[in-house]
PDB file of C-alpha atoms and ligand atoms in Angstrom:
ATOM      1  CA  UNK O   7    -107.496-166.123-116.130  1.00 87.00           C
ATOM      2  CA  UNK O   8    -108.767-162.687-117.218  1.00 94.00           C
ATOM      3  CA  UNK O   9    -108.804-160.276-114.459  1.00 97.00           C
ATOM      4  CA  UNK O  10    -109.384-156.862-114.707  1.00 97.00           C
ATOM      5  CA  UNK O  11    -109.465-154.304-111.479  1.00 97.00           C
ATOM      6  CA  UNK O  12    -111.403-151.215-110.936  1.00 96.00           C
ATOM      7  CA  UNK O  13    -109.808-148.797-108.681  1.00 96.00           C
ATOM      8  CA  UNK O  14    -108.850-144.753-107.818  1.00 93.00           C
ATOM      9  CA  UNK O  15    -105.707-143.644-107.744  1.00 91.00           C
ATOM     10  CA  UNK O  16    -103.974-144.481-104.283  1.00 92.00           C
ATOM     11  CA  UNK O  17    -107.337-146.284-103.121  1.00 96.00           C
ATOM     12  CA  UNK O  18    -106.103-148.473-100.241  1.00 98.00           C
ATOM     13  CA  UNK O  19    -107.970-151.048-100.186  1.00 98.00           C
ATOM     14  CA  UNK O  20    -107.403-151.112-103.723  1.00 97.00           C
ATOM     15  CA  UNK O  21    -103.714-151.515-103.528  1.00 98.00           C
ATOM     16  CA  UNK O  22    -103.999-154.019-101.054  1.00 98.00           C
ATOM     17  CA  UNK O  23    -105.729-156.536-103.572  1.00 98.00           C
ATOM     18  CA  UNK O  24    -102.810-155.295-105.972  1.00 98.00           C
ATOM     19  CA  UNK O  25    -100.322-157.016-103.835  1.00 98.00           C
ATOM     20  CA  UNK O  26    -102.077-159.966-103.364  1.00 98.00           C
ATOM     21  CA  UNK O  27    -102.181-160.504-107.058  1.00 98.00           C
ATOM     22  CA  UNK O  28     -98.334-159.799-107.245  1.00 98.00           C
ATOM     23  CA  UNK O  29     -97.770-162.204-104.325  1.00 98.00           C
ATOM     24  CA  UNK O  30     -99.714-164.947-106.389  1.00 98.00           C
ATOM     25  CA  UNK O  31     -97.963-163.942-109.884  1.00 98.00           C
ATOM     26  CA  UNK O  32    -102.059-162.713-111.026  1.00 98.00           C
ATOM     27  CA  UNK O  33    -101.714-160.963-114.749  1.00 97.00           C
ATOM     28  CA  UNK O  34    -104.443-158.178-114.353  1.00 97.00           C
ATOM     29  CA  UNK O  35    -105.806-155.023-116.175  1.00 97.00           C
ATOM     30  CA  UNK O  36    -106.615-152.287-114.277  1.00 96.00           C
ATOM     31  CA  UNK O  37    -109.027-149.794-114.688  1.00 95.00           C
ATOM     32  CA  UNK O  38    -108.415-146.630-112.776  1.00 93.00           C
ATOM     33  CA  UNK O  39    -111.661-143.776-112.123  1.00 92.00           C
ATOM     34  CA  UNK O  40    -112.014-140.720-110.680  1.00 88.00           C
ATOM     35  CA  UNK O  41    -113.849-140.666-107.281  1.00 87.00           C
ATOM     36  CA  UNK O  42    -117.636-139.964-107.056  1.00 85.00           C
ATOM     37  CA  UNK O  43    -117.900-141.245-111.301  1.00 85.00           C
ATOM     38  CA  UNK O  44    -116.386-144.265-110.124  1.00 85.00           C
ATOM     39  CA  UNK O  45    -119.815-145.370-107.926  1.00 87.00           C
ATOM     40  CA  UNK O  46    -121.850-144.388-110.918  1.00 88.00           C
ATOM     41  CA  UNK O  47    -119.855-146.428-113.369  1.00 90.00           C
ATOM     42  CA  UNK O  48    -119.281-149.330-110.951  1.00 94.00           C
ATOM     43  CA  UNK O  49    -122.825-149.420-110.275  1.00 93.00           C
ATOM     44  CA  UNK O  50    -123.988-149.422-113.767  1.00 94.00           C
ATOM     45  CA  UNK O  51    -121.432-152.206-114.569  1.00 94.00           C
ATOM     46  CA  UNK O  52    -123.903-154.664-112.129  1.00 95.00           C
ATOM     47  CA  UNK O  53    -121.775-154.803-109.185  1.00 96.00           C
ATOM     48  CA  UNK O  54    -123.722-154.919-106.147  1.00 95.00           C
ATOM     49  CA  UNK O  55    -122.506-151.744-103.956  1.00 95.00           C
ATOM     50  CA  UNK O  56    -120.339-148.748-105.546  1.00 94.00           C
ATOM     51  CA  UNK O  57    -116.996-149.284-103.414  1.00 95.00           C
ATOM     52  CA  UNK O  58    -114.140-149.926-105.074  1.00 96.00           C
ATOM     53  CA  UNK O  59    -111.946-152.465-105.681  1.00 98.00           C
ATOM     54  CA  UNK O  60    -114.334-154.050-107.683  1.00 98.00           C
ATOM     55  CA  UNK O  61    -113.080-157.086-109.827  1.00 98.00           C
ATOM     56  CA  UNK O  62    -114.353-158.947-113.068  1.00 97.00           C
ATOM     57  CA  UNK O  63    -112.489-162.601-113.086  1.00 95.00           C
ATOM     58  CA  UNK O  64    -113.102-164.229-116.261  1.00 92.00           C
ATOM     59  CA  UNK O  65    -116.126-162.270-116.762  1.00 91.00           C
ATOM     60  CA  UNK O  66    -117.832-162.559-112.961  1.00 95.00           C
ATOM     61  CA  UNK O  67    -117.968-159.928-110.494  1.00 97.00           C
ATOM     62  CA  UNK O  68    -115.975-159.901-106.919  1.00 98.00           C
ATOM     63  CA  UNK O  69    -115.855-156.605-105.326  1.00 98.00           C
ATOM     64  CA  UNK O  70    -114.641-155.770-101.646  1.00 98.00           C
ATOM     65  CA  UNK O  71    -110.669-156.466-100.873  1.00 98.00           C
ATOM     66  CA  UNK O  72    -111.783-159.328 -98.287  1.00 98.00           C
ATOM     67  CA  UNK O  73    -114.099-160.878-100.969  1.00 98.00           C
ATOM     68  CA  UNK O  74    -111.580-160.362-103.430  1.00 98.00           C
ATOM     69  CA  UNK O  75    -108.860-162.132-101.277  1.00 98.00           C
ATOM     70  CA  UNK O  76    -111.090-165.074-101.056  1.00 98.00           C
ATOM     71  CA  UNK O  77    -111.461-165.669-104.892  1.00 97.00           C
ATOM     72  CA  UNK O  78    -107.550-165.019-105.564  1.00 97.00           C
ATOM     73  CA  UNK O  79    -107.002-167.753-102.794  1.00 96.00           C
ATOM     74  CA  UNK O  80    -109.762-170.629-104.440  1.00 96.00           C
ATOM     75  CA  UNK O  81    -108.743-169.850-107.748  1.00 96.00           C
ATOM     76  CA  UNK O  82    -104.414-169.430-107.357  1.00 97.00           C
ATOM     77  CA  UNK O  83    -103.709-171.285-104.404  1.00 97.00           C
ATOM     78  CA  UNK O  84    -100.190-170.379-103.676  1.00 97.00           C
ATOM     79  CA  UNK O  85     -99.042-169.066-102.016  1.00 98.00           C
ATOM     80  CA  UNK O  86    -101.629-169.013 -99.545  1.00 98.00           C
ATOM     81  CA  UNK O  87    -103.638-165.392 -98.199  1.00 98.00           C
ATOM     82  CA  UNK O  88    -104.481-167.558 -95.039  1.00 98.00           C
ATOM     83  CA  UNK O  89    -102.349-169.964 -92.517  1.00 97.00           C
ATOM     84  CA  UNK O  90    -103.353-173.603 -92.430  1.00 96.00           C
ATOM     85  CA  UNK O  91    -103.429-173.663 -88.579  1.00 97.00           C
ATOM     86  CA  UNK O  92    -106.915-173.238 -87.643  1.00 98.00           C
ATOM     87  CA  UNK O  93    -106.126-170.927 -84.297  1.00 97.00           C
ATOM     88  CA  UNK O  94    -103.631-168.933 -86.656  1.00 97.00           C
ATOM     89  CA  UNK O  95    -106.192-168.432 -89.169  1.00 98.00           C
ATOM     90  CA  UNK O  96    -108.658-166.956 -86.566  1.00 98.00           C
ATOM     91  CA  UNK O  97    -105.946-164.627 -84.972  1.00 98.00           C
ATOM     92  CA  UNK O  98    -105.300-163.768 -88.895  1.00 98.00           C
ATOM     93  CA  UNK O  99    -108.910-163.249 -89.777  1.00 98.00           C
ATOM     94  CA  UNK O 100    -109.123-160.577 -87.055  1.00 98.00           C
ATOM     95  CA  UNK O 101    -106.628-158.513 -88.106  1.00 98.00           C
ATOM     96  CA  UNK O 102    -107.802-158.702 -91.072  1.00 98.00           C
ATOM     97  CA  UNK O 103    -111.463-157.807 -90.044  1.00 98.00           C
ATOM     98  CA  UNK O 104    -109.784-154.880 -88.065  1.00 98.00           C
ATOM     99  CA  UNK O 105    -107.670-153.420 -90.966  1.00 98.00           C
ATOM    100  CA  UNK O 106    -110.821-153.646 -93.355  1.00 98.00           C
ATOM    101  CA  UNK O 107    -113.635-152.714 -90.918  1.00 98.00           C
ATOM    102  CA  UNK O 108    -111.101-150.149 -87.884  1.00 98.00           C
ATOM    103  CA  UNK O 109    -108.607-148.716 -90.148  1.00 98.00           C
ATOM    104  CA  UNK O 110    -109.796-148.064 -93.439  1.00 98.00           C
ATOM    105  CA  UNK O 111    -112.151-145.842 -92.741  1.00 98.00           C
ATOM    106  CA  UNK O 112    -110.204-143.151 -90.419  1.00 98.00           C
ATOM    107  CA  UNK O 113    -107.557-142.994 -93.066  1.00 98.00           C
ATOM    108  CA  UNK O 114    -109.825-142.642 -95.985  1.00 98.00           C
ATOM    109  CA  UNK O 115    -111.191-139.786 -94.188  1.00 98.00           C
ATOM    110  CA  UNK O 116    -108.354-138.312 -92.804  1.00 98.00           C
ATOM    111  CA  UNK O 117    -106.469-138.096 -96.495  1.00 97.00           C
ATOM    112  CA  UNK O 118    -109.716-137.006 -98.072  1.00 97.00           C
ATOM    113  CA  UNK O 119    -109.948-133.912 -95.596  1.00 98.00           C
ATOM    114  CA  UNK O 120    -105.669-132.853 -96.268  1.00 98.00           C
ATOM    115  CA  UNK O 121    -106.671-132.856 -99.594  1.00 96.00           C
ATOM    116  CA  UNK O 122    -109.811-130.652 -99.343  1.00 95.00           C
ATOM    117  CA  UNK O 123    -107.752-128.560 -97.390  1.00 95.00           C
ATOM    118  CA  UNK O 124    -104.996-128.255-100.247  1.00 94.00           C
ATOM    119  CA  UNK O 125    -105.214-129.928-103.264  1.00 93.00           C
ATOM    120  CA  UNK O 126    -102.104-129.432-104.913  1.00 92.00           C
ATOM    121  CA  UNK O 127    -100.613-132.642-103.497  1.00 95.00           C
ATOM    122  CA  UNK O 128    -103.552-134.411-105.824  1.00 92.00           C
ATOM    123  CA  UNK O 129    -101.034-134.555-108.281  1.00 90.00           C
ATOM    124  CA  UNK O 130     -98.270-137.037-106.527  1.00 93.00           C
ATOM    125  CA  UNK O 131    -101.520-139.649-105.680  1.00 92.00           C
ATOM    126  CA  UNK O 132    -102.369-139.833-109.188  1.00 85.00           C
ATOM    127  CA  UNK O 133     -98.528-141.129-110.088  1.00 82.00           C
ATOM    128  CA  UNK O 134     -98.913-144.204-112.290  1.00 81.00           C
ATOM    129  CA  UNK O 135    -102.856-143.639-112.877  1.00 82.00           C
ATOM    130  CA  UNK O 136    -104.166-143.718-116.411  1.00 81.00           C
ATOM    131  CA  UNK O 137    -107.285-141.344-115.767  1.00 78.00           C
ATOM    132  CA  UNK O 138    -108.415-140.825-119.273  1.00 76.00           C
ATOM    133  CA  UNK O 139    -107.359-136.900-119.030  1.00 78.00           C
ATOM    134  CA  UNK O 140    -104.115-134.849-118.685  1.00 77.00           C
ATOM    135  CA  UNK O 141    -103.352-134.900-114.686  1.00 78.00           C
ATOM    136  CA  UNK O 142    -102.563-131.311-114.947  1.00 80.00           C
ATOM    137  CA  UNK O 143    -106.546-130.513-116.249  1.00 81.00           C
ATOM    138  CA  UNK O 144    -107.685-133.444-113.750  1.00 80.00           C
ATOM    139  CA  UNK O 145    -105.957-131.496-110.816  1.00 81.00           C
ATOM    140  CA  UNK O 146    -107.180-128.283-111.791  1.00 80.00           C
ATOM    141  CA  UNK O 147    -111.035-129.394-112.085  1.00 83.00           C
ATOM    142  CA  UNK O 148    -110.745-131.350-108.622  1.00 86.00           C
ATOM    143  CA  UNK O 149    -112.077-129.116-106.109  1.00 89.00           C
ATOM    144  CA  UNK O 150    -115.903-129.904-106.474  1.00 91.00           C
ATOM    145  CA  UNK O 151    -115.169-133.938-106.425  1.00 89.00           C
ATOM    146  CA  UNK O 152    -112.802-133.470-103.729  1.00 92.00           C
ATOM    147  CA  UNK O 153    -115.419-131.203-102.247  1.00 93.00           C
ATOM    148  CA  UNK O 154    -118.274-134.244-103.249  1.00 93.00           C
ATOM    149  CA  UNK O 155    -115.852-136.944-101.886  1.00 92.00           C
ATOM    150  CA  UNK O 156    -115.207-135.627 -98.017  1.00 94.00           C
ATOM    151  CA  UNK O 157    -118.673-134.781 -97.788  1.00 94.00           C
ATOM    152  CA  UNK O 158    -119.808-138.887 -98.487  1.00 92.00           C
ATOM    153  CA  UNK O 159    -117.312-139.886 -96.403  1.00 96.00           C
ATOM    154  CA  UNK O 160    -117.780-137.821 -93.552  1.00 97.00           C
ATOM    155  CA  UNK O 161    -114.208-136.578 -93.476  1.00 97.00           C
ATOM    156  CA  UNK O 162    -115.313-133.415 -91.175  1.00 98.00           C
ATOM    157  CA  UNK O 163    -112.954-131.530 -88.095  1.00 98.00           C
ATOM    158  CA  UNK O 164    -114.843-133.238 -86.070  1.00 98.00           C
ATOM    159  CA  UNK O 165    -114.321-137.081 -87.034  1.00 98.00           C
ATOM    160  CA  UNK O 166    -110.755-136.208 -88.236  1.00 98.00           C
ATOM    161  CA  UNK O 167    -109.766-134.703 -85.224  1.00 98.00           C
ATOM    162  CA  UNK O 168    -110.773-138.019 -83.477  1.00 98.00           C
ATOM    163  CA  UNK O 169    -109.535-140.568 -86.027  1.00 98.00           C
ATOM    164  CA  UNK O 170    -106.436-139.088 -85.095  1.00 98.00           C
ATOM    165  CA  UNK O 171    -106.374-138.942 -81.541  1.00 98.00           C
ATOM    166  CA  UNK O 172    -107.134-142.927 -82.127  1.00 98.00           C
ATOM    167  CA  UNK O 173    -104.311-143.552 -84.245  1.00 98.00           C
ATOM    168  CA  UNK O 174    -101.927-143.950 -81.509  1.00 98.00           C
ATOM    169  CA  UNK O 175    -104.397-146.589 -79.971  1.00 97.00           C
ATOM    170  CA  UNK O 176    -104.132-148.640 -83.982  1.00 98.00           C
ATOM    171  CA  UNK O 177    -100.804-148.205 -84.287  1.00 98.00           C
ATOM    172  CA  UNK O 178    -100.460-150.273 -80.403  1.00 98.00           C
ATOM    173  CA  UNK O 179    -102.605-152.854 -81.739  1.00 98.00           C
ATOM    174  CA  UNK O 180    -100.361-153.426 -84.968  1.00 98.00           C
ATOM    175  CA  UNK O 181     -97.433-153.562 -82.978  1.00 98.00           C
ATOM    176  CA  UNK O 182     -98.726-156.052 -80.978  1.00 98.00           C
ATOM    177  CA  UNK O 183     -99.405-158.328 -83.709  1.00 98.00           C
ATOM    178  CA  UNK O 184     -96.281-157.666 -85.409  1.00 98.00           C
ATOM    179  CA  UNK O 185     -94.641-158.682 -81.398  1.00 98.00           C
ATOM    180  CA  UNK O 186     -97.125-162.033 -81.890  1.00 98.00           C
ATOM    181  CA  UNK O 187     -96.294-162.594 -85.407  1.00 98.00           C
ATOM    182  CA  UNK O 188     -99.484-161.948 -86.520  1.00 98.00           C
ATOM    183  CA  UNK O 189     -98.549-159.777 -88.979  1.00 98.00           C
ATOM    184  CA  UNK O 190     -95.118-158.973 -90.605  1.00 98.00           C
ATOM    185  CA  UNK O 191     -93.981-163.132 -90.780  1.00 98.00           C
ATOM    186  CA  UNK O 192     -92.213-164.836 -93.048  1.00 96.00           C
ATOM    187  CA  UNK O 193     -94.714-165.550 -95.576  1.00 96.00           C
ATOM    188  CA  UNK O 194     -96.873-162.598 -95.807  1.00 98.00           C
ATOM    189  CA  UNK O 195    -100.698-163.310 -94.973  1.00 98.00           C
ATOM    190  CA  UNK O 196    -104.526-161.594 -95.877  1.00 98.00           C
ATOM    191  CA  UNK O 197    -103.683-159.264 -92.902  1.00 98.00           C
ATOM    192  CA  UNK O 198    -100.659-157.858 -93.834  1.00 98.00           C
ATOM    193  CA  UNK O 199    -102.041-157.141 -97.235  1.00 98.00           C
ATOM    194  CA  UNK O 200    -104.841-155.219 -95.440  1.00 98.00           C
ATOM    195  CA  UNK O 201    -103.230-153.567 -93.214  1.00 98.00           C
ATOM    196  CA  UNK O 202     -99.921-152.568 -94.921  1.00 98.00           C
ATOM    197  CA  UNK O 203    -101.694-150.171 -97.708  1.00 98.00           C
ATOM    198  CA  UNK O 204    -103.693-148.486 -94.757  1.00 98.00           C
ATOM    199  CA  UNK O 205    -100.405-147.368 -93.079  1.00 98.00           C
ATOM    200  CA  UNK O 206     -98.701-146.592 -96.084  1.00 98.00           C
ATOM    201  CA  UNK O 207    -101.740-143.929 -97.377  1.00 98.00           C
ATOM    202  CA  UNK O 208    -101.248-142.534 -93.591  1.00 98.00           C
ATOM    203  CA  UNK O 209     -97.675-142.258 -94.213  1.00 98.00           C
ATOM    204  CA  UNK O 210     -98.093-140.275 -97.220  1.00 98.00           C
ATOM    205  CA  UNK O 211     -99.149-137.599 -94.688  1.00 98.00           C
ATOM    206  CA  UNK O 212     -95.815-135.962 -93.787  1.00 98.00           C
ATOM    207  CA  UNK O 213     -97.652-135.119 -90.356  1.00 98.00           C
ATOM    208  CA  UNK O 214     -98.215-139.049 -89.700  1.00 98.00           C
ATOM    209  CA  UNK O 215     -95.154-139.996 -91.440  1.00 98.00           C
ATOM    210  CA  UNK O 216     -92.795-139.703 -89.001  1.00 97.00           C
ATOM    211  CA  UNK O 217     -94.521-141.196 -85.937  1.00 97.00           C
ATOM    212  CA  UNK O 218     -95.375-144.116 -87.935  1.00 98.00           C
ATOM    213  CA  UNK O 219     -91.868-145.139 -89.436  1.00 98.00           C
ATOM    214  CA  UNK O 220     -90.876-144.603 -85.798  1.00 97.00           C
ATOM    215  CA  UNK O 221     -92.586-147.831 -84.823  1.00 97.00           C
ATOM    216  CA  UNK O 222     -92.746-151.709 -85.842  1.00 98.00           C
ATOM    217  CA  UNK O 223     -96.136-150.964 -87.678  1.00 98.00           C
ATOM    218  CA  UNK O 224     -93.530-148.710 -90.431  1.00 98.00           C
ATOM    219  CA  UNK O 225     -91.253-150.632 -90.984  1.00 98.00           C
ATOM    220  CA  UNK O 226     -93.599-153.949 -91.117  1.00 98.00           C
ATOM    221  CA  UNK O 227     -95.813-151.459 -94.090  1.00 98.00           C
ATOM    222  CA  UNK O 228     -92.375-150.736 -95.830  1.00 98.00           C
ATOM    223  CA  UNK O 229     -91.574-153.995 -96.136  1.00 98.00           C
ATOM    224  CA  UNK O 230     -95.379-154.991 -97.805  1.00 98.00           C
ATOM    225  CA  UNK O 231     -95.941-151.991 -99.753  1.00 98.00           C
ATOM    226  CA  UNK O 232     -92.645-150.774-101.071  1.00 98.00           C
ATOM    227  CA  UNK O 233     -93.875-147.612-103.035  1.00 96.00           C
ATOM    228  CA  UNK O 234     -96.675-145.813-102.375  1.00 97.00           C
ATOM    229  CA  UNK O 235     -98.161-143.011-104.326  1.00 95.00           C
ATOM    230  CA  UNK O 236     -98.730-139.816-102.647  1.00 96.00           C
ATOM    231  CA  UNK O 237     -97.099-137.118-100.900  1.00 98.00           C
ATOM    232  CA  UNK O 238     -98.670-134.079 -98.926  1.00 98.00           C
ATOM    233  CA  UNK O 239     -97.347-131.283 -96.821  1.00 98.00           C
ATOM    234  CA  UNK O 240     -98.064-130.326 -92.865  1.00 98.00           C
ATOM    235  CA  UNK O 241    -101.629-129.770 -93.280  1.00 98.00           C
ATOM    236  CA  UNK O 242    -103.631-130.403 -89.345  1.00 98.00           C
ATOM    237  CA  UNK O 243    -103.585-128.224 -86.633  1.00 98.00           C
ATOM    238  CA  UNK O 244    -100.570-129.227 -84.324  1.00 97.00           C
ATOM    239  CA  UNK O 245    -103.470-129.522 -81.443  1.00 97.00           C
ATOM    240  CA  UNK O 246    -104.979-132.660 -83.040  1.00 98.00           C
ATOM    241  CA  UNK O 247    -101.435-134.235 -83.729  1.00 97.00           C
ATOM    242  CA  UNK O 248    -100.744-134.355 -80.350  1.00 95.00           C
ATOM    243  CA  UNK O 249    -101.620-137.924 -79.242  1.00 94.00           C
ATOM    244  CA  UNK O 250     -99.437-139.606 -82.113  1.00 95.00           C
ATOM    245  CA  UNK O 251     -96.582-136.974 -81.193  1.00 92.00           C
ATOM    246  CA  UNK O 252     -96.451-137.990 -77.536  1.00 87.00           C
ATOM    247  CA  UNK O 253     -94.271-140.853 -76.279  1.00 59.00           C
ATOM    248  CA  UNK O 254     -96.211-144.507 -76.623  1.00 56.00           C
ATOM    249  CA  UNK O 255     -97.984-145.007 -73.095  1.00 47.00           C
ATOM    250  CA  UNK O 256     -96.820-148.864 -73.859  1.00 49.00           C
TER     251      UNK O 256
HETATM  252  N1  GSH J   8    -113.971-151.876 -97.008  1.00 55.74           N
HETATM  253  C1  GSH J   8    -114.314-152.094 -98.385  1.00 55.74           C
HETATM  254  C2  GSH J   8    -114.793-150.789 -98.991  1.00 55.74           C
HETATM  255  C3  GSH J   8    -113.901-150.076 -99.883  1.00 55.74           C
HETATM  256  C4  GSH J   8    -114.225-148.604-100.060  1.00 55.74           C
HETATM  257  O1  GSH J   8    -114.991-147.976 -99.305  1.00 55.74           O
HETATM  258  N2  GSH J   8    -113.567-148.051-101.073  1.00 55.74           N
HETATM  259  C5  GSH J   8    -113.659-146.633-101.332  1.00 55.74           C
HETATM  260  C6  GSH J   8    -112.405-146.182-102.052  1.00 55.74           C
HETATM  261  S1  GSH J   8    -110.952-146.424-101.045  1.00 55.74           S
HETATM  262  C7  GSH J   8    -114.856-146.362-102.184  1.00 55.74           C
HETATM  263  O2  GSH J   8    -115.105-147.049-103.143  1.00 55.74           O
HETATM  264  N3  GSH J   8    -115.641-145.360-101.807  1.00 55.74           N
HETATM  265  C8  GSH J   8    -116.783-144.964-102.549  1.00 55.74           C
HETATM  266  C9  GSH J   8    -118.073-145.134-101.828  1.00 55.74           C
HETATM  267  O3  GSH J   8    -118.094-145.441-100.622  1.00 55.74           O
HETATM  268  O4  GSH J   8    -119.087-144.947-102.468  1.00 55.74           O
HETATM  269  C10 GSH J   8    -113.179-152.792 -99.127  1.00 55.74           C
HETATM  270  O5  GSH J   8    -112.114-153.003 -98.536  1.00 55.74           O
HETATM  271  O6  GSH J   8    -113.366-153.187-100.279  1.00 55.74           O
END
């Protein structure tokens, strides 16, 4: 099989179908771009939207992680993305839908406005990334991309404030799947691999970090995402921290 992923550095979603393809023992290329280019050169490649991950699979196009789990599942069955039990598969399927269509959104916007804010952290997300360019120059020339890239997705006060004040609310939900086995089982499903990069990006955040290793949902993204590029200082004003800092109303 010849597989070769498009990504950015520290893209979520993108990591997520990374694990997958380590779970199923996938050989892949990988293709990393910088933000705002990459919807230009994704687009001109013939995918159909200009998200990434995007995937060519001996030659055909896959993009979106869900999509993406799909094909990895038909074409290396084992070890499976979803449970055989039909009512496990549902209960699977919506956390799933959740961590694509909920989380990944608030996160992406959240990270994207810490590093507007300061955007000498860039650096640490770009670990491992083969951009084309020194990091040091790529860094340096970031502000109007980073500037381009908060503006598309809507990473403003406004929304940011409130994607935080919901995180608490998320973080209950995961929880409660990890307390169901939903998530976080023995053999690792499509939801975990959604899920677990979403956390981990959060956790980069040192003012997320600690209220999220401080629950099941850490430890449970730990455990599916080992390492995770990415490391940025306090950054929000304390006043829209203070949801995820109070005690769990659970
Ligand atoms: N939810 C989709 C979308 C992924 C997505 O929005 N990816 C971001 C990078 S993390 C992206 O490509 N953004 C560029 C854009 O929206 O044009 C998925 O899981 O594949």
């Amino acid at each position: 099989m010849d597989v070769r992923l498009y990504t950015i550095p520290g893209s979520h979603p993108g990591v997520a179908v990374q694990a997958m393809m380590k779970a199923k023992g996938v050989q892949y290329k990988r293709t990393d771009l910088f933000p705002v280019i990459q919807k230009l050169v994704v687009r001109s490649m013939g995918f159909p939207k200009q998200t990434v991950p995007a995937m060519k699979i001996d030659g055909r196009k896959v993009q979106g992680s869900r999509e993406i789990a799909r094909e990895l599942d038909r074409l290396r069955p084992d070890p499976p993305l979803f449970p055989e039990d039909p009512e496990k598969r549902l209960a699977v399927e919506e956390a799933e839908r959740f961590g694509d269509e909920e989380l990944q959104h608030p996160i992406r916007q959240t990270i994207w406005w810490a590093l507007r804010k300061d955007k000498a952290p860039l650096r640490s997300y770009s670990e491992g990334a083969k951009l084309g360019i020194p990091i040091g120059l790529a860094v340096a020339t970031a502000s109007p991309i980073l500037a381009l890239t908060a503006r598309y997705n809507e990473a403003t006060d406004e929304n940011v404030r409130r994607d935080l004040a919901a995180l608490p609310g998320y973080l209950d939900r995961i929880d409660a799947w990890i307390e169901a086995g939903v998530l976080d089982g023995e053999q690792l499903n499509v939801a975990d691999y959604q899920i677990a990069p979403s956390l981990r990006l959060a956790m980069t955040l040192q003012d997320l970090r600690p209220a999220i290793d401080a629950r099941p949902a850490g430890k449970f993204a730990r455990r599916v995402i080992p390492d995770y590029p990415g490391d940025a200082p306090p950054v929000f004003p304390p006043a829209w921290l203070q949801a995820l800092n109070s005690l769990p109303t659970t």
